XYZ file of C-alpha atoms in Angstrom:
268
model
C -12.004 -186.151 -14.987
C -10.221 -187.779 -17.931
C -13.302 -187.088 -20.081
C -12.727 -183.327 -19.815
C -11.257 -181.527 -22.833
C -7.549 -180.925 -22.416
C -8.009 -177.175 -21.922
C -10.302 -177.826 -18.938
C -8.160 -180.377 -17.193
C -6.462 -179.196 -13.981
C -2.809 -178.202 -14.441
C -0.135 -180.475 -12.956
C -0.845 -180.622 -9.223
C 1.082 -178.274 -7.013
C 1.970 -179.213 -3.498
C -1.145 -178.651 -1.400
C -0.329 -175.877 1.050
C -1.564 -176.791 4.550
C -2.507 -173.857 6.793
C -3.180 -174.555 10.474
C -6.431 -173.053 11.753
C -5.957 -173.178 15.545
C -4.953 -169.545 16.119
C -8.469 -168.225 15.632
C -10.349 -166.238 18.225
C -13.176 -168.825 18.204
C -10.733 -171.374 19.623
C -11.131 -170.962 23.418
C -7.486 -171.878 24.086
C -6.274 -169.228 21.671
C -8.817 -166.736 23.031
C -7.455 -167.242 26.528
C -3.848 -166.879 25.363
C -4.709 -163.573 23.680
C -6.696 -162.268 26.649
C -3.852 -163.049 29.050
C -1.138 -162.151 26.532
C 0.367 -165.530 27.313
C 3.386 -165.780 24.998
C 4.242 -169.298 26.116
C 0.741 -170.625 25.339
C 0.610 -168.890 21.963
C 4.067 -170.130 21.013
C 3.172 -173.693 22.029
C 0.061 -173.558 19.844
C 2.127 -172.450 16.855
C 4.793 -175.103 17.436
C 2.246 -177.916 17.792
C 0.765 -177.075 14.412
C 4.202 -176.928 12.818
C 5.075 -180.306 14.272
C 1.779 -181.705 12.978
C 2.785 -180.776 9.429
C 1.454 -177.275 8.784
C 3.191 -175.247 6.075
C 1.719 -171.964 7.330
C -0.528 -170.737 10.145
C -3.756 -168.777 10.138
C -3.919 -165.922 12.678
C -7.192 -164.183 13.486
C -7.671 -162.216 16.699
C -11.202 -161.124 15.862
C -12.128 -157.668 17.239
C -9.014 -157.750 19.451
C -6.933 -157.405 16.280
C -7.795 -153.695 16.230
C -5.409 -153.308 19.161
C -2.165 -152.578 17.321
C 0.078 -153.632 20.179
C -1.775 -156.903 20.708
C -1.704 -157.787 17.027
C 2.020 -157.034 16.766
C 2.652 -159.223 19.829
C 0.693 -162.128 18.330
C 2.358 -161.881 14.919
C 5.874 -161.683 16.314
C 5.311 -164.427 18.904
C 3.918 -166.856 16.329
C 6.615 -166.112 13.746
C 9.421 -166.559 16.253
C 8.011 -169.786 17.703
C 7.141 -171.802 14.617
C 9.196 -170.082 11.901
C 6.284 -170.563 9.501
C 4.547 -167.961 7.331
C 1.326 -166.478 8.664
C -2.033 -165.830 7.043
C -2.999 -162.813 9.157
C -6.508 -161.349 9.285
C -7.123 -158.249 7.185
C -6.888 -155.934 10.226
C -3.138 -155.998 9.674
C -3.704 -153.671 6.700
C -4.265 -150.920 9.274
C -0.686 -151.447 10.461
C 1.515 -150.917 7.404
C 4.688 -150.747 9.505
C 4.045 -154.210 10.948
C 3.127 -155.509 7.513
C 6.251 -153.984 6.010
C 8.494 -155.360 8.775
C 7.352 -158.963 8.262
C 5.917 -158.728 4.756
C 7.672 -161.684 3.178
C 6.325 -163.941 5.929
C 2.745 -162.635 5.784
C -0.328 -163.103 3.636
C -3.283 -160.842 4.382
C -6.352 -163.039 4.840
C -8.879 -162.088 3.674
C -10.208 -159.094 1.782
C -13.218 -159.074 -0.511
C -13.174 -158.440 -4.242
C -14.900 -155.069 -3.749
C -13.522 -152.924 -6.604
C -13.768 -149.838 -4.381
C -11.194 -151.131 -1.893
C -9.295 -154.013 -3.514
C -6.790 -151.938 -5.563
C -5.551 -150.099 -2.456
C -5.191 -153.402 -0.576
C -3.179 -154.838 -3.431
C -0.885 -151.823 -3.653
C -0.178 -151.996 0.085
C 0.518 -155.735 -0.076
C 2.773 -155.143 -3.095
C 4.740 -152.386 -1.377
C 5.171 -154.419 1.815
C 6.209 -157.615 0.043
C 3.198 -159.482 1.455
C 0.698 -161.871 -0.064
C -3.056 -161.321 -0.323
C -5.975 -163.754 -0.088
C -9.136 -162.484 -1.774
C -12.645 -163.759 -1.046
C -14.666 -164.063 -4.240
C -17.514 -161.863 -3.132
C -18.331 -158.175 -3.460
C -21.214 -155.801 -2.718
C -24.188 -156.425 -4.963
C -23.190 -159.985 -5.873
C -26.235 -162.086 -5.028
C -25.334 -165.398 -6.674
C -22.523 -167.852 -6.056
C -22.455 -170.057 -9.145
C -19.228 -171.337 -10.674
C -19.585 -168.893 -13.572
C -20.052 -165.938 -11.231
C -16.984 -166.986 -9.262
C -14.970 -167.333 -12.470
C -15.964 -163.854 -13.662
C -15.032 -162.379 -10.314
C -11.722 -164.273 -10.276
C -10.917 -162.797 -13.692
C -11.655 -159.308 -12.351
C -9.369 -159.898 -9.364
C -6.539 -161.128 -11.582
C -6.909 -158.071 -13.818
C -6.808 -155.791 -10.774
C -3.675 -157.544 -9.513
C -1.932 -157.040 -12.836
C -2.879 -153.342 -12.903
C -1.773 -152.918 -9.277
C 1.555 -154.637 -9.848
C 0.929 -157.340 -7.236
C 2.806 -160.484 -8.336
C 0.298 -163.248 -9.070
C 2.485 -165.653 -7.085
C 1.488 -163.701 -3.959
C -2.239 -163.940 -4.679
C -4.704 -166.501 -3.304
C -8.326 -166.753 -4.434
C -10.924 -168.119 -2.021
C -14.229 -169.191 -3.653
C -15.836 -169.388 -0.167
C -17.135 -172.809 0.786
C -20.717 -172.349 1.946
C -22.878 -174.692 4.012
C -25.828 -176.105 2.098
C -29.445 -176.238 3.315
C -28.858 -179.376 5.390
C -25.518 -178.350 6.874
C -23.463 -180.106 4.210
C -21.202 -178.044 1.984
C -22.564 -176.489 -1.187
C -19.682 -178.133 -2.983
C -20.575 -178.528 -6.661
C -20.125 -174.868 -7.695
C -16.718 -174.749 -5.987
C -15.536 -177.964 -7.650
C -16.756 -176.672 -11.003
C -14.931 -173.384 -10.380
C -11.694 -175.207 -9.552
C -11.912 -177.386 -12.644
C -12.355 -174.366 -14.904
C -9.603 -172.199 -13.397
C -7.058 -173.291 -16.065
C -9.063 -171.136 -18.488
C -7.830 -168.105 -16.541
C -4.183 -169.212 -16.894
C -3.743 -169.219 -13.115
C -0.385 -170.997 -13.173
C 1.094 -168.846 -10.377
C -1.965 -168.000 -8.292
C -3.248 -170.466 -5.690
C -6.841 -171.274 -4.882
C -7.625 -171.383 -1.165
C -10.413 -172.893 0.925
C -11.187 -173.011 4.654
C -12.770 -176.356 5.493
C -14.451 -175.021 8.624
C -16.580 -172.689 6.494
C -18.260 -175.670 4.861
C -19.310 -177.273 8.147
C -20.312 -174.173 10.106
C -23.813 -175.452 10.921
C -22.938 -179.080 11.620
C -22.682 -180.487 15.157
C -19.068 -180.552 16.361
C -18.957 -184.367 16.275
C -19.798 -184.431 12.566
C -17.379 -181.766 11.399
C -14.207 -183.905 11.191
C -15.936 -186.471 8.979
C -17.244 -183.709 6.743
C -13.756 -182.256 6.329
C -12.252 -185.684 5.650
C -14.752 -186.258 2.832
C -14.391 -182.788 1.341
C -10.637 -182.479 1.116
C -9.897 -185.255 -1.416
C -12.596 -183.900 -3.737
C -11.232 -180.358 -3.525
C -7.628 -181.488 -3.991
C -8.497 -183.653 -6.979
C -10.239 -180.671 -8.589
C -7.047 -178.629 -8.205
C -7.215 -176.820 -4.853
C -3.906 -175.150 -4.030
C -4.138 -174.331 -0.316
C -6.386 -175.332 2.571
C -7.005 -174.006 6.078
C -7.571 -177.055 8.263
C -7.323 -178.634 11.696
C -3.787 -179.970 11.959
C -4.673 -181.878 15.126
C -6.944 -184.174 13.124
C -4.487 -186.955 12.249
C -6.767 -188.639 9.738
C -7.354 -185.332 7.966
C -3.610 -184.688 7.809
C -3.040 -188.147 6.325
C -5.623 -187.346 3.662
C -4.030 -183.943 3.050
C -0.598 -185.467 2.537
C -1.862 -188.112 0.130
C -4.057 -185.596 -1.712
C -1.192 -183.154 -2.046
C 1.166 -185.660 -3.604
C 4.762 -185.784 -2.418
C 4.892 -183.507 0.644
C 7.585 -180.909 0.893
C 7.765 -177.533 2.585
C 5.869 -175.181 0.260
C 6.612 -171.556 -0.474
C 3.846 -169.059 0.374
C 5.405 -166.007 -1.268
C 7.928 -166.074 -4.048
């Protein structure tokens, strides 16, 4: 990395924001807690991730998130239990009152970079004081090279500036994709991360979900995949990662990759 021109070198490393992934509808324990509206089980799940070192928690109820009462229950239970910010699935955009009530503790995760819908999402997040995580994909985009991701990131940043959404509340997700043999298609993402300084993204964080990269691997091989990926992503400049906080080895890697650990701010 030292051979890169100065303008392409990653900026001074920020604290790597660690986002716990357990509160996802594909987790059978979380699924059961949601089905039974078990506040104690949901709270315990949030607390365990906080105790394991998470800075924030992902929350995705899947199709059940369309139930406004159920989503409000999950958001409020998790916030009260762990006292950590939440990355809540994009269904929360359909509940502006809930988003407005807890806006400073919420990041909407994730919307696409579709120019037909992104400005309205950004305005709502701005007005509610919430953050927004944007997937670098949109209708009609067939490729996923580093250059295509960079162009789309520039479009998203321009839209944020026009919409008045503070860049400190914006996260950009380049979407880790599994390769043809189950391993992550990593090179374009690393290249994208290394070139982000060209976009002057001093306030905006990049974001990646490790589970996306290992979607087609057998369960036994996924932890090793994540443990190999994270140092490479962090060294390239990744700002935030959604990960399994129960994996102790992965958390050790995350702490060392993120430099001196301290509680990080999600929204400023």
